[in-house]
CSV table of C-alpha atoms in Angstrom, one decimal:
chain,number,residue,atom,x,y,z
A,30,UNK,CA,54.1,-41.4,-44.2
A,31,UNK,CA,51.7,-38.7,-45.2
A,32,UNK,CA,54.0,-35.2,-45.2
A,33,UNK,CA,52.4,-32.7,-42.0
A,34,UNK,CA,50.9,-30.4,-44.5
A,35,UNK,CA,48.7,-33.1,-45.8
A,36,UNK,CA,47.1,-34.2,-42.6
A,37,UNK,CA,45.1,-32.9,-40.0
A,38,UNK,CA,43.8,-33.4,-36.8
A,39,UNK,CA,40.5,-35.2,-36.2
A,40,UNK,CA,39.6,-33.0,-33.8
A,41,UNK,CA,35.9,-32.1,-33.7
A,42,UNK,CA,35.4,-33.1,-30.2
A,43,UNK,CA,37.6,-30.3,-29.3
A,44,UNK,CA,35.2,-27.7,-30.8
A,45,UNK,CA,33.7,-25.0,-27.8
A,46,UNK,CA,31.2,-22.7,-27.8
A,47,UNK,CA,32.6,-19.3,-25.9
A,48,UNK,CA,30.1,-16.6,-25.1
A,49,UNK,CA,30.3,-13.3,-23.4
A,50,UNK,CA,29.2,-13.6,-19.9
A,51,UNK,CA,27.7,-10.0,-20.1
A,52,UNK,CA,24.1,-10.9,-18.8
A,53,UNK,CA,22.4,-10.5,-21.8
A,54,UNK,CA,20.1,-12.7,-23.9
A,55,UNK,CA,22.3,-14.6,-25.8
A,56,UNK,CA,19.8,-15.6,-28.5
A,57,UNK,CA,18.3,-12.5,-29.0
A,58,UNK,CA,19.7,-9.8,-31.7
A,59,UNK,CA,17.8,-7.3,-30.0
A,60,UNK,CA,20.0,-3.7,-29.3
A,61,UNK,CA,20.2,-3.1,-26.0
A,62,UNK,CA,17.0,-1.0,-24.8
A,63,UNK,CA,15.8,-1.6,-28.4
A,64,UNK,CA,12.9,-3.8,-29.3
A,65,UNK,CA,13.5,-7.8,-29.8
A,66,UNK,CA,13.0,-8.1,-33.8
A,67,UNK,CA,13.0,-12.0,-32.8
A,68,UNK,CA,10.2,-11.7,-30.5
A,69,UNK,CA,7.5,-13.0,-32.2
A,70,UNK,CA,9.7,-16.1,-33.0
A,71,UNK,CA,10.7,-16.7,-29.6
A,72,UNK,CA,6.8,-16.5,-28.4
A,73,UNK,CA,5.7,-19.1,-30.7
A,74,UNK,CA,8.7,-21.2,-29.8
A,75,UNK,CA,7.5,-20.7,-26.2
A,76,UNK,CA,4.0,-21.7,-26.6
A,77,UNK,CA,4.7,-24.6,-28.6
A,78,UNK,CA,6.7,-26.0,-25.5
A,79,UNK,CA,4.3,-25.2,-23.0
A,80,UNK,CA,2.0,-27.1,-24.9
A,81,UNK,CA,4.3,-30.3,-24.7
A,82,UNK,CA,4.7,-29.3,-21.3
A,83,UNK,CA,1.1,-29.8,-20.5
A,84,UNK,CA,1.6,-33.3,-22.8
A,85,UNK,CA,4.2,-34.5,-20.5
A,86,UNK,CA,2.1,-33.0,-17.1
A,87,UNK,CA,-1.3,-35.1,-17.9
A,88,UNK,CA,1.1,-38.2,-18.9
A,89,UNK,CA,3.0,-38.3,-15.8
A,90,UNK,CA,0.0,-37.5,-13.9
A,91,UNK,CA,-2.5,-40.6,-15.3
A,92,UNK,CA,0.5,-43.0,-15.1
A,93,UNK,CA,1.6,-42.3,-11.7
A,94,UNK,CA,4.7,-44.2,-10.5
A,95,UNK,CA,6.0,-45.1,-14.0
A,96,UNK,CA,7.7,-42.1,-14.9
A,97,UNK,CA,11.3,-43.1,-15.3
A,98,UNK,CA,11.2,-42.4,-19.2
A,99,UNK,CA,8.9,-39.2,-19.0
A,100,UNK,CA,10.5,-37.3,-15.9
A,101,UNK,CA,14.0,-36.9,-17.8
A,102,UNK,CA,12.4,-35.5,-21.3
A,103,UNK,CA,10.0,-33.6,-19.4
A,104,UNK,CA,12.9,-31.9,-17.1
A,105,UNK,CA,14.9,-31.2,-20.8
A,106,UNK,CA,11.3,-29.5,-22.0
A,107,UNK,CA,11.6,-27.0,-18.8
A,108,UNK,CA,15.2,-26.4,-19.6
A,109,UNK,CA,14.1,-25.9,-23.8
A,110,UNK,CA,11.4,-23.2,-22.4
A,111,UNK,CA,14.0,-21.6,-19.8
A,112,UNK,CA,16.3,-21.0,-22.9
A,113,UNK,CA,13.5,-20.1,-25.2
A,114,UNK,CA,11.8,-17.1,-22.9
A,115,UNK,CA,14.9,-16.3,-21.6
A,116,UNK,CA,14.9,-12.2,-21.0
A,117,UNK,CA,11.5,-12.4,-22.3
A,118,UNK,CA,8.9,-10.7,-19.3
A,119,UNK,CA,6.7,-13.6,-17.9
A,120,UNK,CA,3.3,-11.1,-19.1
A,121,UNK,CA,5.0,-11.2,-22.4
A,122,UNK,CA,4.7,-15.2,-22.7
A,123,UNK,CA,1.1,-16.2,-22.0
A,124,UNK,CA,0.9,-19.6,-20.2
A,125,UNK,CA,3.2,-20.4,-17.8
A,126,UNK,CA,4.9,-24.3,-18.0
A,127,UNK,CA,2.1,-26.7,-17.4
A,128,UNK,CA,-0.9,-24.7,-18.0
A,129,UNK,CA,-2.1,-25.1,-21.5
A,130,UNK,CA,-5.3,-26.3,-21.9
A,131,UNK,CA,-5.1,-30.0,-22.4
A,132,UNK,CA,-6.8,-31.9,-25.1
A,133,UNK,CA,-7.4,-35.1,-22.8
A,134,UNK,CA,-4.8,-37.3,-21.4
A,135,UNK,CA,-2.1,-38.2,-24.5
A,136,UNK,CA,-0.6,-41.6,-24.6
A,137,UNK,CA,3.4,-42.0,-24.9
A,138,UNK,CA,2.8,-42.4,-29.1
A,139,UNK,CA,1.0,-39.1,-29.2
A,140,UNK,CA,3.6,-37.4,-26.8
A,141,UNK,CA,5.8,-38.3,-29.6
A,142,UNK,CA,4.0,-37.3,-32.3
A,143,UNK,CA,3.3,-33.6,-31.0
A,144,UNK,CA,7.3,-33.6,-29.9
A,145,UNK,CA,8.0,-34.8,-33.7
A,146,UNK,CA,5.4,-31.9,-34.6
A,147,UNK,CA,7.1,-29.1,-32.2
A,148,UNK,CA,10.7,-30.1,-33.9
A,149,UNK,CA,9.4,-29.4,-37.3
A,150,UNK,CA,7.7,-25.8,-35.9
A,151,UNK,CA,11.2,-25.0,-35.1
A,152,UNK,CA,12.9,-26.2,-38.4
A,153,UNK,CA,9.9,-23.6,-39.4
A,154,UNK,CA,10.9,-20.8,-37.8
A,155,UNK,CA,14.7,-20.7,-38.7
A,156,UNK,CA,14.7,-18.3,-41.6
A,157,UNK,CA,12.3,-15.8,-39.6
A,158,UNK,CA,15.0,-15.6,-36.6
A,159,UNK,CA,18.1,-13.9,-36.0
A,160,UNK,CA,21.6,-16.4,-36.2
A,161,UNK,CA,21.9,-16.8,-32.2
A,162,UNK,CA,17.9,-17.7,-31.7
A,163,UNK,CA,18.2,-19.7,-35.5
A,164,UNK,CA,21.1,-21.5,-33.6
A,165,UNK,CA,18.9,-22.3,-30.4
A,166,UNK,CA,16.2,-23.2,-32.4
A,167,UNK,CA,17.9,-26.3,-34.2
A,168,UNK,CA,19.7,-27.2,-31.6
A,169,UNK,CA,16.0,-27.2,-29.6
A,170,UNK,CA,14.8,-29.2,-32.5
A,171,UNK,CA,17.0,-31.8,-32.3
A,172,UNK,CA,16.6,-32.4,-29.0
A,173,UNK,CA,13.0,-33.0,-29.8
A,174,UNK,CA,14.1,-35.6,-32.3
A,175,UNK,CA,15.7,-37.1,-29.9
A,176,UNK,CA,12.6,-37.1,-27.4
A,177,UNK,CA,10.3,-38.8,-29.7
A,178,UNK,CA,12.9,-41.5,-30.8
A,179,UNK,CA,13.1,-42.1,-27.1
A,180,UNK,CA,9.3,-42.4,-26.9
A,181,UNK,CA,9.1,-45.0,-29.6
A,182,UNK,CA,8.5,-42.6,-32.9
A,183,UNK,CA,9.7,-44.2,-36.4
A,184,UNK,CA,13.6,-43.7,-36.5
A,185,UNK,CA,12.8,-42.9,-40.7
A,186,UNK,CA,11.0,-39.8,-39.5
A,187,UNK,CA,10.7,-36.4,-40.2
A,188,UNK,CA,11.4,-36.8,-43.8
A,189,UNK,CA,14.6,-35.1,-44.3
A,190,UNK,CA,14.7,-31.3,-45.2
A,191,UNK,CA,15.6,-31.1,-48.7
A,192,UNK,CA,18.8,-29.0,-50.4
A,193,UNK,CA,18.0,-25.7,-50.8
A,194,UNK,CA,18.6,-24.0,-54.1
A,195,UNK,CA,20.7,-21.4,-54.3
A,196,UNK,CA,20.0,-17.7,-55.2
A,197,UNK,CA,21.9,-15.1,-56.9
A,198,UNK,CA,21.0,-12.6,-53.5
A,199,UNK,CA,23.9,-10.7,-51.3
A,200,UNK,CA,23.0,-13.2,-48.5
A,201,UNK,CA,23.9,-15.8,-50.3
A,202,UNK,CA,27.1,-15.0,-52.3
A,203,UNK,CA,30.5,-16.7,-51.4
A,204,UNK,CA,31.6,-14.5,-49.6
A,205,UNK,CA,28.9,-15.0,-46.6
A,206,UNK,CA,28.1,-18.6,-47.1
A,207,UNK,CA,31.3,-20.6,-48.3
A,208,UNK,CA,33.5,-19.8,-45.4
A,209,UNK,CA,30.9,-21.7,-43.0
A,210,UNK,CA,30.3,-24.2,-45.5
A,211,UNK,CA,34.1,-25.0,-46.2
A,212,UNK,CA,33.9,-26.2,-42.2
A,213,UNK,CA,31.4,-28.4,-42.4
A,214,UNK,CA,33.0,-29.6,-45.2
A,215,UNK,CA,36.3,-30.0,-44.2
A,216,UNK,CA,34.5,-31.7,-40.9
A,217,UNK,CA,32.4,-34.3,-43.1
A,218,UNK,CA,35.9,-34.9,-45.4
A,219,UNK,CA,37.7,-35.9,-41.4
A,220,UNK,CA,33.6,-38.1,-40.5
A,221,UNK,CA,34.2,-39.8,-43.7
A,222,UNK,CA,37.5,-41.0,-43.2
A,223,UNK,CA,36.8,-41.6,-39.8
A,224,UNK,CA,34.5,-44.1,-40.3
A,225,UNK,CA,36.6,-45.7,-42.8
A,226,UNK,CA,38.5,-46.7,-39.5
A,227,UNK,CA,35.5,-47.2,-37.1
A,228,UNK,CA,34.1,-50.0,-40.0
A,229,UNK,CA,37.7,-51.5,-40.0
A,230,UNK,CA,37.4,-52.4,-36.6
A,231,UNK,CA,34.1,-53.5,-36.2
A,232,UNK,CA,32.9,-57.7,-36.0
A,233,UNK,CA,30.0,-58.2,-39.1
A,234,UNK,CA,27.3,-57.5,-37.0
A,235,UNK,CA,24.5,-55.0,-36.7
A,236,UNK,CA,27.5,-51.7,-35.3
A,237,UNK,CA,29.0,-52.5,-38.5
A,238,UNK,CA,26.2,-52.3,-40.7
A,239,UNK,CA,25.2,-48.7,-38.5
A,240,UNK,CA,28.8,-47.8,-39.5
A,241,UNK,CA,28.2,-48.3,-43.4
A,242,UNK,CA,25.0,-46.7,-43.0
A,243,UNK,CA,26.4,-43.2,-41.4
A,244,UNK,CA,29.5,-43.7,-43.6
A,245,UNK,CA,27.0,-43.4,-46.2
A,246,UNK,CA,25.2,-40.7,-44.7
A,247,UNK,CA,28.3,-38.5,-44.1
A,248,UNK,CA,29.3,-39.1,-48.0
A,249,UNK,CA,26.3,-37.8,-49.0
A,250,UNK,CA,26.3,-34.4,-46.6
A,251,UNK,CA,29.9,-34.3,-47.8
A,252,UNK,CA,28.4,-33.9,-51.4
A,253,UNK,CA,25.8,-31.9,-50.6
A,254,UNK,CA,27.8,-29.3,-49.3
A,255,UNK,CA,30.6,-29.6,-52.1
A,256,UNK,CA,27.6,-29.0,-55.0
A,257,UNK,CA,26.2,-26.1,-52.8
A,258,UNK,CA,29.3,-24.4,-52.5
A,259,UNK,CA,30.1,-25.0,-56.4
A,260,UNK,CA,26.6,-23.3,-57.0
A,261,UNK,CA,27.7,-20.4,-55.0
A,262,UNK,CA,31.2,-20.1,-57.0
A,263,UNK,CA,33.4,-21.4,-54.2
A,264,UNK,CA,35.6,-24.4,-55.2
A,265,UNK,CA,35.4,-27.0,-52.5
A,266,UNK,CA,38.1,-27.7,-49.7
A,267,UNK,CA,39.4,-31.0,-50.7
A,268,UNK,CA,39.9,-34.1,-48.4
A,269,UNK,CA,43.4,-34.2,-46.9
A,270,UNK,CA,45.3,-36.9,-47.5
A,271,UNK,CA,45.4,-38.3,-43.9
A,272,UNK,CA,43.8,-37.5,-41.1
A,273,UNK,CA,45.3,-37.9,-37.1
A,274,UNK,CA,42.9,-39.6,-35.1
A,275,UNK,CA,42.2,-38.0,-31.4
A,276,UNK,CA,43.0,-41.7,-30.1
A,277,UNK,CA,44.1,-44.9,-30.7
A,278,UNK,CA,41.2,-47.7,-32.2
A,279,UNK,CA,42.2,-51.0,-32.2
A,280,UNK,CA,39.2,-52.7,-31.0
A,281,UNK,CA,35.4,-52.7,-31.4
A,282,UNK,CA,35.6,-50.5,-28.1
A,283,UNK,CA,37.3,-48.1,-29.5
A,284,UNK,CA,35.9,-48.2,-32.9
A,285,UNK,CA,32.5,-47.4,-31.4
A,286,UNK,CA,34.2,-44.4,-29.1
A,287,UNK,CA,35.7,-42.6,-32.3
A,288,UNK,CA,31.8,-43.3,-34.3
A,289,UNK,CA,30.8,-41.2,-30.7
A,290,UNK,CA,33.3,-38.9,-31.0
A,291,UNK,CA,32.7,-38.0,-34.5
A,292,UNK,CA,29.1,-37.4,-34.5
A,293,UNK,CA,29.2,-35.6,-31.1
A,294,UNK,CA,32.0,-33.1,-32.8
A,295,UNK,CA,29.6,-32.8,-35.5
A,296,UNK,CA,26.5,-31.7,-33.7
A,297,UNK,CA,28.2,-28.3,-32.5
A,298,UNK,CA,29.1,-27.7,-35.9
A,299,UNK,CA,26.3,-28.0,-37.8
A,300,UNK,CA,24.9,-26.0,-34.7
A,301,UNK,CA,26.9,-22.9,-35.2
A,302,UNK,CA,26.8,-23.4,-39.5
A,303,UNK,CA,22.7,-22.7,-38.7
A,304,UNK,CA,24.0,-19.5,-37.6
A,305,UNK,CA,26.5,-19.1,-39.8
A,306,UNK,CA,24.2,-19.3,-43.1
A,307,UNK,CA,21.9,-17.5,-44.7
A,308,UNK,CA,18.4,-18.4,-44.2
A,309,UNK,CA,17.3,-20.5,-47.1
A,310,UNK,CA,20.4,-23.1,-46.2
A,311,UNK,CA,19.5,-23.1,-42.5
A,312,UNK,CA,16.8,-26.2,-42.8
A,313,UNK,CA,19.4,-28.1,-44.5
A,314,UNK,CA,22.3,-27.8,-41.4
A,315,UNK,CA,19.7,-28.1,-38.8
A,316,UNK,CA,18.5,-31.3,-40.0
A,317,UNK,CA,22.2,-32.3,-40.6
A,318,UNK,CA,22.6,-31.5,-37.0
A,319,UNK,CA,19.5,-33.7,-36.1
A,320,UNK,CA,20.7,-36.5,-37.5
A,321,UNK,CA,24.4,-36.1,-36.0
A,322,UNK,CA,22.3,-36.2,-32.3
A,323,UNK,CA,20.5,-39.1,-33.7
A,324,UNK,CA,23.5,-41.1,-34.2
A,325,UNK,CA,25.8,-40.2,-31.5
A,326,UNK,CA,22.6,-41.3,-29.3
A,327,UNK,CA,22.7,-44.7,-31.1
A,328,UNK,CA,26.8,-45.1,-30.6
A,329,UNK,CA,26.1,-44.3,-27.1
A,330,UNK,CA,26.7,-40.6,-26.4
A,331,UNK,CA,24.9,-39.1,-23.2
A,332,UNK,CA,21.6,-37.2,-24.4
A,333,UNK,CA,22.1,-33.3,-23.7
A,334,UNK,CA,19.2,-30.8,-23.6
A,335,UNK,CA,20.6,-28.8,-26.1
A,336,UNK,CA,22.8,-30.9,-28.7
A,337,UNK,CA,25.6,-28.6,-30.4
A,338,UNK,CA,25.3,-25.8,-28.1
A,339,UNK,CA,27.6,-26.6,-24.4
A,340,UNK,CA,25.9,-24.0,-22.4
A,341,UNK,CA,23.0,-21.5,-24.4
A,342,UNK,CA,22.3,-19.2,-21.2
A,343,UNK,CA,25.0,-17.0,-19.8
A,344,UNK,CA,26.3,-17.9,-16.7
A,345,UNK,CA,25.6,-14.5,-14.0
A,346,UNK,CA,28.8,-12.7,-12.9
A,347,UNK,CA,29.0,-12.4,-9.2
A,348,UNK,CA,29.6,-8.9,-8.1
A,349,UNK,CA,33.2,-8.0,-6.5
């Protein structure tokens, strides 16, 4: 039996997001009563999803009764603008949701395509925004992923972002970057082992081949981060030698519950390392977190409008 300091608790699941009920902008690193320095970001970010929006309007609106795919995605789009403008005066944002001037009546592959096209404008914008709106942003993106899988786009697409390399700059010394990155590496370390289990107890059928595929997958973002944070002149957290599972797997059922589990945990943090890292190294844990909502949607996780992040708008206080 593995001694208690060597193991740890697979617990990524039990990762929160906790923000300040002040009724402020949660996104925005605006002072208060000061100008929004990620203003222009937010507007683009806006406009881009009222023009799916509009998309989604004219598709609903040529096919009528068969709507049961569309209406979902396009409710998530008004939620994604919600977030997106929140704080932001209506004046300030141009066309409201549904009002962009249409380019003729899409078809489900081009609604795909242009939500594809939005995610990447996102993955775009993440060095130009503050941490909190870089952190929306990604998580935005990914839902968008996850829109155009739904509406039949390539599974093999975007291309991946590629590893950033690292520069001697303050922003990116050890001090700023490794702490976030030890996480996610630690986090990828518990995924890989993880899966180790989920494979075990999976029949030789197509879960188990998904399961060698993300073990695969999570080997290779456990590298990537351990030669990033080399570069930077951290030395890498190793794995533990065990790691306590949140539940018992003993079965197929179970086996594809932990899978869930896993890359679920892992969306919210690759959602809060976006806003942990310095720019360049943001496009690499955004698509990380992507993929994460790609595969918990494949294991069988519930879709959420905003993978990573539980609840991006404040709730209001009620007065006393």
């Amino acid at each position: 039996m593995q001694p208690p300091s060597r193991r740890t608790f697979l617990a990524l699941g039990l990762l929160t997001l906790t923000t300040a009920c002040t009724g402020h902008d949660p996104t925005s690193t605006a002072t208060p009563g000061g100008p929004d320095p990620d203003l222009p970001v937010r507007l683009r970010a806006v406009a881009a999803t009222d023009t799916l929006l509009t998309a989604y309007d004219a598709l609903l609106a040529a096919l009528g009764a068969q709507t049961a795919l569309l209406q979902p995605l396009r409710a998530e789009t008004a939620q994604h603008r919600a977030a997106l403008a929140y704080g932001i005066p209506a004046a300030s944002t141009g066309a409201t949701p549904g009002t962009a001037s249409p380019t003729g009546t899409p078809t489900q592959a081009t609604l795909a395509a242009l939500e594809r096209q939005t995610a990447q404008s996102r993955l775009a914008d993440l060095g130009a925004a503050g941490p909190p709106l870089a952190r929306l942003l990604a998580s935005v993106a990914a839902a968008n992923a996850l829109h155009a899988a739904a509406l039949g786009a390539p599974a093999d697409q975007p291309t991946p972002a590629p590893t950033p390399t690292p520069t001697p700059t303050p922003a990116a010394t050890p001090g700023t970057a490794a702490p976030a990155l030890q996480k996610a590496l630690s986090a990828e370390h518990a995924a890989v082992y993880g899966y180790g289990v989920v494979g075990a107890h999976l029949p030789e059928d197509q879960q188990r081949t998904d399961a060698r595929a993300a073990y695969a997958a999570h080997q290779s973002q456990r590298d990537t981060w351990q030669r990033l944070l080399s570069t930077l002149g951290a030395t890498p957290t190793p794995a533990a030698g065990g790691y306590q599972l949140p539940f018992p797997v003993t079965d197929p059922a179970g086996a594809t519950k932990l899978a869930t589990h896993l890359e679920t945990g892992l969306t919210t943090v690759y959602a809060d390392l976006v806003a942990d890292l310095p720019a360049p190294h943001r496009p690499t844990a955004a698509t990380a977190l992507r993929d994460c909502a790609l595969r918990a949607h494949r294991w069988g996780a519930p879709d959420t409008p905003f993978p990573g992040i539980p609840d991006p708008l404040p709730t209001p206080t009620t007065p006393n």
